[in-house]
Coordinates of C-alpha atoms in Angstrom, one line a residue:
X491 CA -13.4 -183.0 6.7
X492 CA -12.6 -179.8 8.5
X493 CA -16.1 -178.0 9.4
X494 CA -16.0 -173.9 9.8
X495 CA -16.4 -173.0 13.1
X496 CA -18.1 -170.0 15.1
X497 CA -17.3 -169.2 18.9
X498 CA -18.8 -166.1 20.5
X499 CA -16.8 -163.9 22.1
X500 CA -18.1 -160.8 23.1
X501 CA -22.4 -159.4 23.4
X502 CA -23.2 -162.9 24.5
X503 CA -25.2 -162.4 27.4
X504 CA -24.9 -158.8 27.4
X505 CA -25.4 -156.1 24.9
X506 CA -22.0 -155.1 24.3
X507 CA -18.4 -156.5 23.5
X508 CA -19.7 -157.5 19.9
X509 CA -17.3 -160.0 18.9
X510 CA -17.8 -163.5 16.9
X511 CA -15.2 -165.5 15.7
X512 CA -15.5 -167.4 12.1
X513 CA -12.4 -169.9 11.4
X514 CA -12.3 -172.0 8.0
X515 CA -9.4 -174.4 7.1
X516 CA -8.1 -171.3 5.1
X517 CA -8.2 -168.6 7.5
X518 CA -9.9 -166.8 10.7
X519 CA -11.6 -164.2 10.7
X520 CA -13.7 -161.7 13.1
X521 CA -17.3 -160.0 13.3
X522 CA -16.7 -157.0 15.0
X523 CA -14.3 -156.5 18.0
X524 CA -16.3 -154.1 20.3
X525 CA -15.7 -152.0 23.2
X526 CA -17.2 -153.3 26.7
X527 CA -19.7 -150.9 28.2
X528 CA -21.8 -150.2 31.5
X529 CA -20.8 -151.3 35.2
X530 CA -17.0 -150.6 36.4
X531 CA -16.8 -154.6 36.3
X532 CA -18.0 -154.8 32.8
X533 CA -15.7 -152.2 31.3
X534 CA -13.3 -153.8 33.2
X535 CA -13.2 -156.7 30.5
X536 CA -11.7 -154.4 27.9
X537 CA -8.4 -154.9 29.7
X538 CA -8.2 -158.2 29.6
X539 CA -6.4 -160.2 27.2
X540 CA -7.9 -161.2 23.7
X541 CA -8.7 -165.4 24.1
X542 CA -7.4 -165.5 20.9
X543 CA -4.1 -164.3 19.0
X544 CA -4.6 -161.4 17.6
X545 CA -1.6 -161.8 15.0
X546 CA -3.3 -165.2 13.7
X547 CA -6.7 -163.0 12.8
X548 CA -6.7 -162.8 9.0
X549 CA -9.6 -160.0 8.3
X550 CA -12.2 -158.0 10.5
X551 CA -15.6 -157.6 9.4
X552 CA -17.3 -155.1 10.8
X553 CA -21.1 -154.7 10.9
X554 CA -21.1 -150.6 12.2
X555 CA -19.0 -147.8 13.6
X556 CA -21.0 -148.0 17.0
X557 CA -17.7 -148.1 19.9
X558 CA -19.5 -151.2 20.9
X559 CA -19.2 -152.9 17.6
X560 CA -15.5 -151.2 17.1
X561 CA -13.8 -150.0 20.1
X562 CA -11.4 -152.8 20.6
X563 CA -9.6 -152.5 16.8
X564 CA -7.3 -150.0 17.3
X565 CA -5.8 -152.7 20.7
X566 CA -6.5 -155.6 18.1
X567 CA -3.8 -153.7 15.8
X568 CA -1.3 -153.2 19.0
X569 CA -1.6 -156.4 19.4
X570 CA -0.3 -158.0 16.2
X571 CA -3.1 -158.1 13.6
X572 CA -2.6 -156.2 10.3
X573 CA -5.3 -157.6 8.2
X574 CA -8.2 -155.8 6.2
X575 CA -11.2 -154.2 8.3
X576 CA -13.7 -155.1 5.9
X577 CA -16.6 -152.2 6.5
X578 CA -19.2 -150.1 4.5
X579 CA -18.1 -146.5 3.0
X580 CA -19.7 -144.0 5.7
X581 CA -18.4 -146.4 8.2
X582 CA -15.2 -145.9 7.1
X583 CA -15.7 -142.0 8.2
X584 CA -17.7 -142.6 11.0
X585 CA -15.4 -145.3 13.1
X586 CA -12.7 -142.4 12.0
X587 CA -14.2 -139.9 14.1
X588 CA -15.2 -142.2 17.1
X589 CA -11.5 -144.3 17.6
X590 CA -10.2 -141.1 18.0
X591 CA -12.6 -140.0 20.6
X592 CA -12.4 -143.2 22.3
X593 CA -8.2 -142.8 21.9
X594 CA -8.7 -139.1 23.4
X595 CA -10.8 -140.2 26.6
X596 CA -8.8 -143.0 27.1
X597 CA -5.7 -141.3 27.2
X598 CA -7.1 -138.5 29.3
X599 CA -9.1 -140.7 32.3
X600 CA -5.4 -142.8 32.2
X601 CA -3.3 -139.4 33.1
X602 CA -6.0 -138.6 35.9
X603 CA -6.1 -142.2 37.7
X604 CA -2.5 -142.1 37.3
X605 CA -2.4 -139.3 39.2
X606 CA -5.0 -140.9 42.0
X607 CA -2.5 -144.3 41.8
X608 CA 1.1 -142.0 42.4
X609 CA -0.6 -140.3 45.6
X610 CA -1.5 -143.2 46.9
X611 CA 2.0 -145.0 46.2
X612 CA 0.3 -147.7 44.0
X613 CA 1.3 -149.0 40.2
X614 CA 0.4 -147.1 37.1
X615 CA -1.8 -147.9 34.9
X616 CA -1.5 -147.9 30.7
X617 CA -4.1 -146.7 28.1
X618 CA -6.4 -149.3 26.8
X619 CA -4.6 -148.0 23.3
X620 CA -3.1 -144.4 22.2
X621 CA -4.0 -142.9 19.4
X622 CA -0.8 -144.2 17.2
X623 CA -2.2 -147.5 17.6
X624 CA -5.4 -146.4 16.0
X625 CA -3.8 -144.6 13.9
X626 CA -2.4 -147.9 12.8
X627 CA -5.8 -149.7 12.7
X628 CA -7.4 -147.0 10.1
X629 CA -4.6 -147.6 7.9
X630 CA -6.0 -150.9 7.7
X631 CA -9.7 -150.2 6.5
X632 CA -11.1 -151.6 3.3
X633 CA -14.7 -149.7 2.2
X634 CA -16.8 -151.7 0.6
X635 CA -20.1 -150.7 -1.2
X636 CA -23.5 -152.3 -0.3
X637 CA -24.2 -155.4 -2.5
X638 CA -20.6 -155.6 -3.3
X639 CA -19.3 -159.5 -3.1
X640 CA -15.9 -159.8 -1.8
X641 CA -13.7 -162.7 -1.1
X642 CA -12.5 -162.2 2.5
X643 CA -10.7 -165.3 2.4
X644 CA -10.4 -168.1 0.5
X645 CA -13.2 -169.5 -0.1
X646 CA -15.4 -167.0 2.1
X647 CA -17.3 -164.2 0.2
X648 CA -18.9 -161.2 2.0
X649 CA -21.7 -159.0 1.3
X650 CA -22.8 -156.0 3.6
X651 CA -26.6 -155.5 3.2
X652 CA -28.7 -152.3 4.6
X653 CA -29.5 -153.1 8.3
X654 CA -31.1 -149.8 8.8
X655 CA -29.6 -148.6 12.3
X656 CA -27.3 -145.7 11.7
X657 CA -25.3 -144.2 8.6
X658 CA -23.2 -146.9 7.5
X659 CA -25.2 -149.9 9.3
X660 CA -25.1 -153.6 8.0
X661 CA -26.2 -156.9 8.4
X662 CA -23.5 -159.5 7.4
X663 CA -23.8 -162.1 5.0
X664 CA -21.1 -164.6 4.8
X665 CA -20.9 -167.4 2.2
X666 CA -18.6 -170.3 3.0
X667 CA -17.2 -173.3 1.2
X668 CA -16.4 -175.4 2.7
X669 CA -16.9 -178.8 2.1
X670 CA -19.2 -180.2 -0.1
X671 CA -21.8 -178.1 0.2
X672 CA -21.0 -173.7 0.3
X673 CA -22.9 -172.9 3.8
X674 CA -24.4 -169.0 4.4
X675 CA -23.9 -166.9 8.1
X676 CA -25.8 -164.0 8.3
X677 CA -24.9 -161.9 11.3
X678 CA -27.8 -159.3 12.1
X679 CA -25.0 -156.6 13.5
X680 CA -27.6 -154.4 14.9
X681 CA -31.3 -154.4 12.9
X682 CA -32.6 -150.4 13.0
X683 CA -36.1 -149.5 14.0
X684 CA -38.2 -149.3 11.1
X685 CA -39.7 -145.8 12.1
X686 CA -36.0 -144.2 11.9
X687 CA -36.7 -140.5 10.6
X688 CA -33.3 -140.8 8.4
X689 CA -32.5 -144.3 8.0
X690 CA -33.5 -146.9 5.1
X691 CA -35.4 -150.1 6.3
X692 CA -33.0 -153.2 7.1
X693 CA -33.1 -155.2 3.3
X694 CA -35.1 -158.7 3.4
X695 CA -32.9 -161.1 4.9
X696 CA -31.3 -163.8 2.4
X697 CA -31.3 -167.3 2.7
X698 CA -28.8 -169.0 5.4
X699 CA -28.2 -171.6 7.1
X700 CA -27.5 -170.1 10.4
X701 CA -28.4 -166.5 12.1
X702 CA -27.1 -164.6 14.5
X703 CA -29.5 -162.2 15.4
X704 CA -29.1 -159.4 17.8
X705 CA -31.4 -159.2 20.9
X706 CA -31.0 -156.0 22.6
X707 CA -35.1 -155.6 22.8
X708 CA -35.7 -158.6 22.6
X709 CA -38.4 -158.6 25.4
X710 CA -40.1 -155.5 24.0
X711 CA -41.4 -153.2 21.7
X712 CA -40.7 -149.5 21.6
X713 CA -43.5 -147.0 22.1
X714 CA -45.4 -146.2 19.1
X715 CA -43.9 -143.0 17.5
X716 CA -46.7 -140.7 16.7
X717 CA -47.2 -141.4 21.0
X718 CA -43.1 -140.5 21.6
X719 CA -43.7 -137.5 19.4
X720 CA -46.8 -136.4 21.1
X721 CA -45.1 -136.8 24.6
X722 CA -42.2 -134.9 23.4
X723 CA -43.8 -132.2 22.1
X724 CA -45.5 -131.9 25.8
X725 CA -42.4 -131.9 27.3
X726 CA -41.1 -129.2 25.2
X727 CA -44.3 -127.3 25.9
X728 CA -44.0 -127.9 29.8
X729 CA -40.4 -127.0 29.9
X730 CA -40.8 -123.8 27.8
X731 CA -44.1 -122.5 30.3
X732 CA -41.6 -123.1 33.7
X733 CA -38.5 -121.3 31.6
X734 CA -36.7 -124.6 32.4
X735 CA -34.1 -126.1 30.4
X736 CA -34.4 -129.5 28.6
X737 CA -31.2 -131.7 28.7
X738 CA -31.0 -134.6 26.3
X739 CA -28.2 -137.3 26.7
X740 CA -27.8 -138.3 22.7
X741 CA -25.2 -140.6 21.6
X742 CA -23.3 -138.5 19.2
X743 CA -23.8 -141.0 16.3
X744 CA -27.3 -141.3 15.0
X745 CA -29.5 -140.4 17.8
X746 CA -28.2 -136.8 17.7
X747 CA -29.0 -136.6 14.0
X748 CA -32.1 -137.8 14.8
X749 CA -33.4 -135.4 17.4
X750 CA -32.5 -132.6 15.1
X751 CA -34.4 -134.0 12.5
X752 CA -37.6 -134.0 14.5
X753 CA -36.7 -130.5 16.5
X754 CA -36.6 -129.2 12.9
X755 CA -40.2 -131.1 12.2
X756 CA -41.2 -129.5 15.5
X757 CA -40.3 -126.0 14.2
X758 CA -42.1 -126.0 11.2
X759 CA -45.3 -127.2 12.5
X760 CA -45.1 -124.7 14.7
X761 CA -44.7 -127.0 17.8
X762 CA -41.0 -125.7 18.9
X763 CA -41.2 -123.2 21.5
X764 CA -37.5 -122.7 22.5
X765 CA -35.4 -120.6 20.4
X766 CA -32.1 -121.9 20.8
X767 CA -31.0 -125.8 20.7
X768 CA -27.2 -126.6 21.4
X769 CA -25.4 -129.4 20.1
X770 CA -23.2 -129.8 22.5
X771 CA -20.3 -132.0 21.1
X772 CA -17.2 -131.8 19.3
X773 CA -18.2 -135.9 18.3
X774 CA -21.6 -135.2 17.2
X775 CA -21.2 -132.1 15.5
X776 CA -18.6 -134.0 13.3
X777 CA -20.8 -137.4 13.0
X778 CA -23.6 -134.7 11.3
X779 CA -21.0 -133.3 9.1
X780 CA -21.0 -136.8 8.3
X781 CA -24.1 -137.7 7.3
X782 CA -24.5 -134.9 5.6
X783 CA -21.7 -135.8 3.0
X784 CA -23.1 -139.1 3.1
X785 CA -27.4 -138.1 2.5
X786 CA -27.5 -140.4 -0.4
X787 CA -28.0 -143.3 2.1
X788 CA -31.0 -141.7 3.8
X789 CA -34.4 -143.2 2.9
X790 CA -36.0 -139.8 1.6
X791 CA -39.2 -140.0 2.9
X792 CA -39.6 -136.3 3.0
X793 CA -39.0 -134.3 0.6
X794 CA -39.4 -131.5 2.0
X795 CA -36.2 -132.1 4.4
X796 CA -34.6 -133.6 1.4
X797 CA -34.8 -130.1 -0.1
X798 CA -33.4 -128.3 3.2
X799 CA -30.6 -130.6 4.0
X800 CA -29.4 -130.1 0.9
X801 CA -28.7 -126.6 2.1
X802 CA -27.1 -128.0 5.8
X803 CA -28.7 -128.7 8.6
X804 CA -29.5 -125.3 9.9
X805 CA -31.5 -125.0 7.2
X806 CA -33.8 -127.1 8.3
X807 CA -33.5 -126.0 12.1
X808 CA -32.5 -122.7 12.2
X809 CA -32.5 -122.5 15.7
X810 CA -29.5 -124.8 15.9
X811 CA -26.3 -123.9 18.0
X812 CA -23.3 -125.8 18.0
X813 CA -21.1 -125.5 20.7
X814 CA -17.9 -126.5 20.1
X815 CA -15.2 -125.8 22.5
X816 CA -15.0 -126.3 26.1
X817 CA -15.9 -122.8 26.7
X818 CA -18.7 -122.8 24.5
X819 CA -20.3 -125.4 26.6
X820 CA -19.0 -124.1 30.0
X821 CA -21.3 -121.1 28.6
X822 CA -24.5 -123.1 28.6
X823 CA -24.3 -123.7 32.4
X824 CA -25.1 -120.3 32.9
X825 CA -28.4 -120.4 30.6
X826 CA -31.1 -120.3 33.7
X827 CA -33.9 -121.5 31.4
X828 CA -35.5 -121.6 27.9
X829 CA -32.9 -123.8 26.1
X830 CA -32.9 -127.4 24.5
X831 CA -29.3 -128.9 25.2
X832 CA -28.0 -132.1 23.1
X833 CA -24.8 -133.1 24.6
X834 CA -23.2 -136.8 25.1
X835 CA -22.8 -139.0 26.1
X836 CA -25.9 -141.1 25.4
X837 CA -25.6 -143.3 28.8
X838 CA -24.4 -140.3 30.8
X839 CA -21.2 -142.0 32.1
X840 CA -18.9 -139.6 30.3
X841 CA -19.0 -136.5 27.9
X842 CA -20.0 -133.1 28.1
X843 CA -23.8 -133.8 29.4
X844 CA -22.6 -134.8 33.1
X845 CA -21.4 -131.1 33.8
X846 CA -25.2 -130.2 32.3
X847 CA -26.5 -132.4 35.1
X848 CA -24.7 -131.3 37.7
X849 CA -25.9 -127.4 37.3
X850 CA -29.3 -128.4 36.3
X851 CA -30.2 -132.1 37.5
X852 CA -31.3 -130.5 41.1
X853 CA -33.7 -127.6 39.3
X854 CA -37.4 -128.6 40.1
X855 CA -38.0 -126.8 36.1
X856 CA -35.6 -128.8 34.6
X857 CA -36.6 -131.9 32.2
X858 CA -34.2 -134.6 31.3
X859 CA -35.0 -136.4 28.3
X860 CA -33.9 -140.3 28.4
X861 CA -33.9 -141.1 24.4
X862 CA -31.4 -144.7 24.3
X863 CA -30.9 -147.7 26.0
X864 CA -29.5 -147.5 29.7
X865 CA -27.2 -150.5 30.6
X866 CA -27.5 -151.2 33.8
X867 CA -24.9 -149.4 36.3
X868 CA -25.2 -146.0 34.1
X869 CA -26.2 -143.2 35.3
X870 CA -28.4 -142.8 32.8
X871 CA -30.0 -146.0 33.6
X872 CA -30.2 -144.8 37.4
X873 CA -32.2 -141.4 36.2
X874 CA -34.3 -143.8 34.3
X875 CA -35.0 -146.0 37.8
X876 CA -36.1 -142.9 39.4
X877 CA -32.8 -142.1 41.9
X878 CA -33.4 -139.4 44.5
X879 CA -29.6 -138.3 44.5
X880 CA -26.6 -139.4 42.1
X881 CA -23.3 -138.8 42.4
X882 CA -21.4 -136.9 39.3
X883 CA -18.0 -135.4 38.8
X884 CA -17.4 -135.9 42.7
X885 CA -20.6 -134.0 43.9
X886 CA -23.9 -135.2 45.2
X887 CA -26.7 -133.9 43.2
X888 CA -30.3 -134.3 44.3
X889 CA -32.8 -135.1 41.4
X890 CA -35.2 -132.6 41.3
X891 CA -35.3 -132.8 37.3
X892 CA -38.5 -133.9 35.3
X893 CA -36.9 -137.6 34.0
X894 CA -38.7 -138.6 30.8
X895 CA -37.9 -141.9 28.5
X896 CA -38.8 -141.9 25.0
X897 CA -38.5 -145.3 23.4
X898 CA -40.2 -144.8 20.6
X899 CA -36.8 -142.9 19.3
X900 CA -34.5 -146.5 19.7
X901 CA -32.6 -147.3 16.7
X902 CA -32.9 -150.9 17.5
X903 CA -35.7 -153.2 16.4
X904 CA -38.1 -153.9 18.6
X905 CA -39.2 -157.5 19.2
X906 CA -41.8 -157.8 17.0
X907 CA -39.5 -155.9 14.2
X908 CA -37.2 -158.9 15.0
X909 CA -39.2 -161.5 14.7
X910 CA -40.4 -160.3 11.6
X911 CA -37.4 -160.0 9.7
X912 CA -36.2 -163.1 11.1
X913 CA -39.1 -164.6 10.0
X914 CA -38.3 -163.5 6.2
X915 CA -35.6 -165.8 5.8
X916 CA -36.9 -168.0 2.5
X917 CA -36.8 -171.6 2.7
X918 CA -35.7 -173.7 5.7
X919 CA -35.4 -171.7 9.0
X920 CA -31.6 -171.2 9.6
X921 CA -29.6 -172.3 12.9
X922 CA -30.4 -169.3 15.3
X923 CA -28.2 -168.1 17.9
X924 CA -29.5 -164.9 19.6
X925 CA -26.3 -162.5 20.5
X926 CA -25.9 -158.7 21.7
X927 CA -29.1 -159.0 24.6
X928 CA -29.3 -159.0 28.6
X929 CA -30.2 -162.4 29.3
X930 CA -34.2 -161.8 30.6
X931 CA -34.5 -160.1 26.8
X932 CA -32.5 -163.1 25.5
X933 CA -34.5 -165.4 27.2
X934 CA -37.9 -164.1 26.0
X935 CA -37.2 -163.5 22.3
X936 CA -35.8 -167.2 22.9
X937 CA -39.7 -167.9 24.1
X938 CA -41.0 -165.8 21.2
X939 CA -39.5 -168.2 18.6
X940 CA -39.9 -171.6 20.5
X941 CA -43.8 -170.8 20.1
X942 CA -43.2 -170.7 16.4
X943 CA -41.3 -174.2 16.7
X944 CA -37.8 -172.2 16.2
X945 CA -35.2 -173.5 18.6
X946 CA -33.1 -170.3 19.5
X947 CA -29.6 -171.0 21.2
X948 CA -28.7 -168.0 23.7
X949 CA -25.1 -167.7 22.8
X950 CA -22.6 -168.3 25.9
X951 CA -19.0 -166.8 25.9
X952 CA -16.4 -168.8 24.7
X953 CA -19.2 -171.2 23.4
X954 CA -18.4 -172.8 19.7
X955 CA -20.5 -174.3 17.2
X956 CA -20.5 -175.4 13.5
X957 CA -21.2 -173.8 10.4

């Protein structure tokens, strides 16, 4: 009898790369096929060739619109697959909007190490993909409600169910038969934190008989909220008395939405003392566009915003700015003080936010506000380790800034929020392989269970086991 198979291919032993292959006797399919992200070496791996053929991949599944999670689809396509992406309606926008960025930047940093290769009489280099090829990949997506069952292939039924992390997030639940008995894979994607200002809790976990659960806290919790609130607050209030600016590095999907949901709770307490907030990019300005044709999914805790954002964003911050071309943004550099600046990107390898650094990073008055994970090698996660000097767009910049992290604004689960839900599966305990994690957080969530007599595997790449 033929057993289904799963073998880990990507966010296994790392946080990104999120790829997990399913194959039945009737068909293969994938979870996720994300972009590497972090050190030069690690982004490296997005060039390499797939360890499988992409032609013989029936159907995608894919858990969010996150670049980690999607940014390898549109090469998937180029490379022979033309199955169904399987994903949830707002992901269907939001994976829109970020291919094409990731198409854009790719095409742009190949033209200007081309030109660094040709001077120095070395071989040219080609785009990870253009943006015919994803192009070619969207023509390929299939939106599928919440709760909706779907036959992916024979025999292999999916349901996407609220996970809770940003717009469009889901946790995947596969049923499988095979053999005698139909078997159940639930694959976490990426659980949110239950304290999201905008997002629905992740739904109860069904029952399966094997997990894959994400890990990316794994050896923490995040800072209680009403502290991270307090703390930015004080920052706002300490930036505002010195007339210094306060830069925030946001990920352009869901953390940007987020800050200007609590800027706007700010404001009408009476606790935002700048007058002007930028949203400083072209990706995030569209993602909010986004979720604002999308509001239904929010959780609607407060009603009050409920009844603003009905209206648009700006009428719940009124102070909001978006800057949307380059020389919008260029003008921000000569703001000397008194502004709140949201620009990506979220690990400060790329985007609009390193040119903010560079004119403000050396200004004693200046606050920088760390609000997402840092892999390491980032330059965000060099701000956060406290270096004296960093090197951006080809200058040396001393760090003179005010560096501040906020973890209380993750959108992951923390570890205690994973264990819990984890813990809600009903009857027997599923096979649990922990993904999507550096290997220290891997390796003490994997602790965390055992003391609950729950054997966690830490997935290895390339590593296969049974359904």
């Amino acid at each position: 009898m033929i057993m289904a198979t799963l073998t880990f291919w990507g966010a296994a032993q790392q946080v990104t790369g999120s790829c997990h292959l399913l194959e039945t006797s009737h068909g293969r399919l994938l979870l996720d096929c994300g972009m590497f992200q972090g050190e030069p070496a690690t982004e490296q791996l997005n060039h390499r060739s797939f360890p499988f053929d992409p032609r013989a991949i029936d159907a995608v599944v894919l858990s969010h619109a996150h670049l980690d999670h999607s940014g390898l689809l549109p090469k998937l396509a180029a490379e022979g697959f033309s199955g169904p992406v399987y994903l949830t309606g707002p992901s269907y926008d939001l994976v829109e909007l970020m291919l094409k960025d990731a198409a854009f930047l790719e095409m742009k940093d190949t033209v200007w190490e081309n030109k660094r290769l040709e001077r120095a009489g070395k071989p040219l280099v080609e785009p990870l993909y253009t943006l015919e090829d994803v192009e070619r990949l969207l023509g390929q997506r299939q939106a599928l409600d919440y709760e909706q069952p779907t036959e992916v292939l024979p025999g292999v039924t999916l349901r996407f169910r609220q996970a809770g992390h940003i717009l469009g997030a889901a946790f995947v639940e596969l049923t499988v038969n095979e053999g005698k008995h139909p078997r159940t894979l639930v694959f976490s994607g990426d659980l949110g934190n239950r304290f999201s200002p905008l997002m629905q809790d992740p739904q109860a976990p069904p029952h399966a008989d094997m997990l894959l659960l994400e890990s990316t806290y794994g050896d923490r919790d995040h800072r209680s909220l009403n502290d991270t609130l307090e703390e930015f607050r004080s920052i706002l209030a300490a930036a505002h008395a010195k007339g210094g600016n306060v830069l925030i590095p946001s990920f352009a999907v869901g953390r940007a939405q987020d800050l200007i949901y609590w800027l706007g709770k700010f404001h009408r307490e009476g606790a935002l003392p700048q007058h002007n907030v930028f949203l400083d990019s072209p990706m995030a300005i569209t993602a909010t566009a986004i979720y604002l044709r999308h509001r239904k999914h929010f959780n609607h805790d407060d009603a009050e915003f409920d009844r603003a954002i009905a209206q648009g964003w700006r009428a719940w911050l009124p102070q909001l700015t978006y800057s949307e071309t380059t020389e919008d943004s260029m003008a921000l550099n000569r703001v000397d003080g008194g502004a709140i600046i949201i620009a990506g990107s979220g690990m400060c390898t790329g985007g609009r936010i390193r040119h903010h650094l560079k004119y403000n990073l050396w200004k004693k008055d200046t606050h920088v506000v760390i609000a997402g994970f840092q892999p390491n090698g980032t330059l965000g996660r060099k701000l956060v380790d406290g270096a004296k000097r960093v090197t951006i767009l080809g200058s040396e910049i001393a760090v003179k800034a005010h560096i501040h992290t906020l973890g209380g604004f993750s959108a992951h689960a923390g570890q205690t929020q994973l264990l819990q839900w984890a813990k809600a599966f009903p009857g027997a305990k599923p096979a649990l392989h922990l993904v999507h994690g550096e290997p220290e957080a891997m390796q003490t969530l994997q602790q965390r269970f055992a003391e609950t007599d729950w054997q966690a595997n830490i997935a290895a790449p390339g590593q296969t086991v049974k359904l």
